[in-house]
C-alpha angles and dihedrals in degrees: 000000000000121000117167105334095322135113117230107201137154128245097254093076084067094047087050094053100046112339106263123145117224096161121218120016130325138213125225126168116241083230093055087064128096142194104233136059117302117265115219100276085053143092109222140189145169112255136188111226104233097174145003114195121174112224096182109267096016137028133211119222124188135204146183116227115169095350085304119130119231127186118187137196128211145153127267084241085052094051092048096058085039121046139190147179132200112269102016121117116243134171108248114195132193125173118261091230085062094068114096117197111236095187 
């Protein structure tokens, strides 16, 4: 799910990445996301790109990770060092210190 500018996403997303339990659902903001593999202080997935759309400055990308929506925002400058076609698979990376819990 996607409500204001956050991602809602299960826990399972994060066991997936590096088997951490966070129990219930998370937050993370759709600016928080990235477009690379994840450094040490960061979750990671694979994701599948769904859609790209260009809002002026920035663009929103989403993307599709274990069956877990993700929608992420960027700047036009980011995606051009960045990017990304529709169904291609790409590693998407937040830091861990960007989760909230929401349970």
């Amino acid at each position: 799910r996607f409500i204001g500018g956050h991602n809602v996403v299960s826990r399972r997303l994060f066991e997936a990445a590096d088997g951490a339990s966070l129990g219930g659902e998370v937050a993370i903001r759709d600016d928080e996301i990235r477009i690379g593999e994840p450094g040490p202080d960061e979750f990671g997935v694979e994701a599948l790109i769904k859609l790209i759309e260009y809002q002026g400055t920035s663009v929103q990308i989403r993307a599709e990770a274990q069956h877990e929506r993700l929608n992420l925002m960027m700047s036009e400058a980011a995606y051009e060092r960045h990017p990304v076609e529709i169904d291609r698979t790409v590693w998407l990376a937040w830091p861990k210190s960007a989760v909230q819990s929401l349970h």
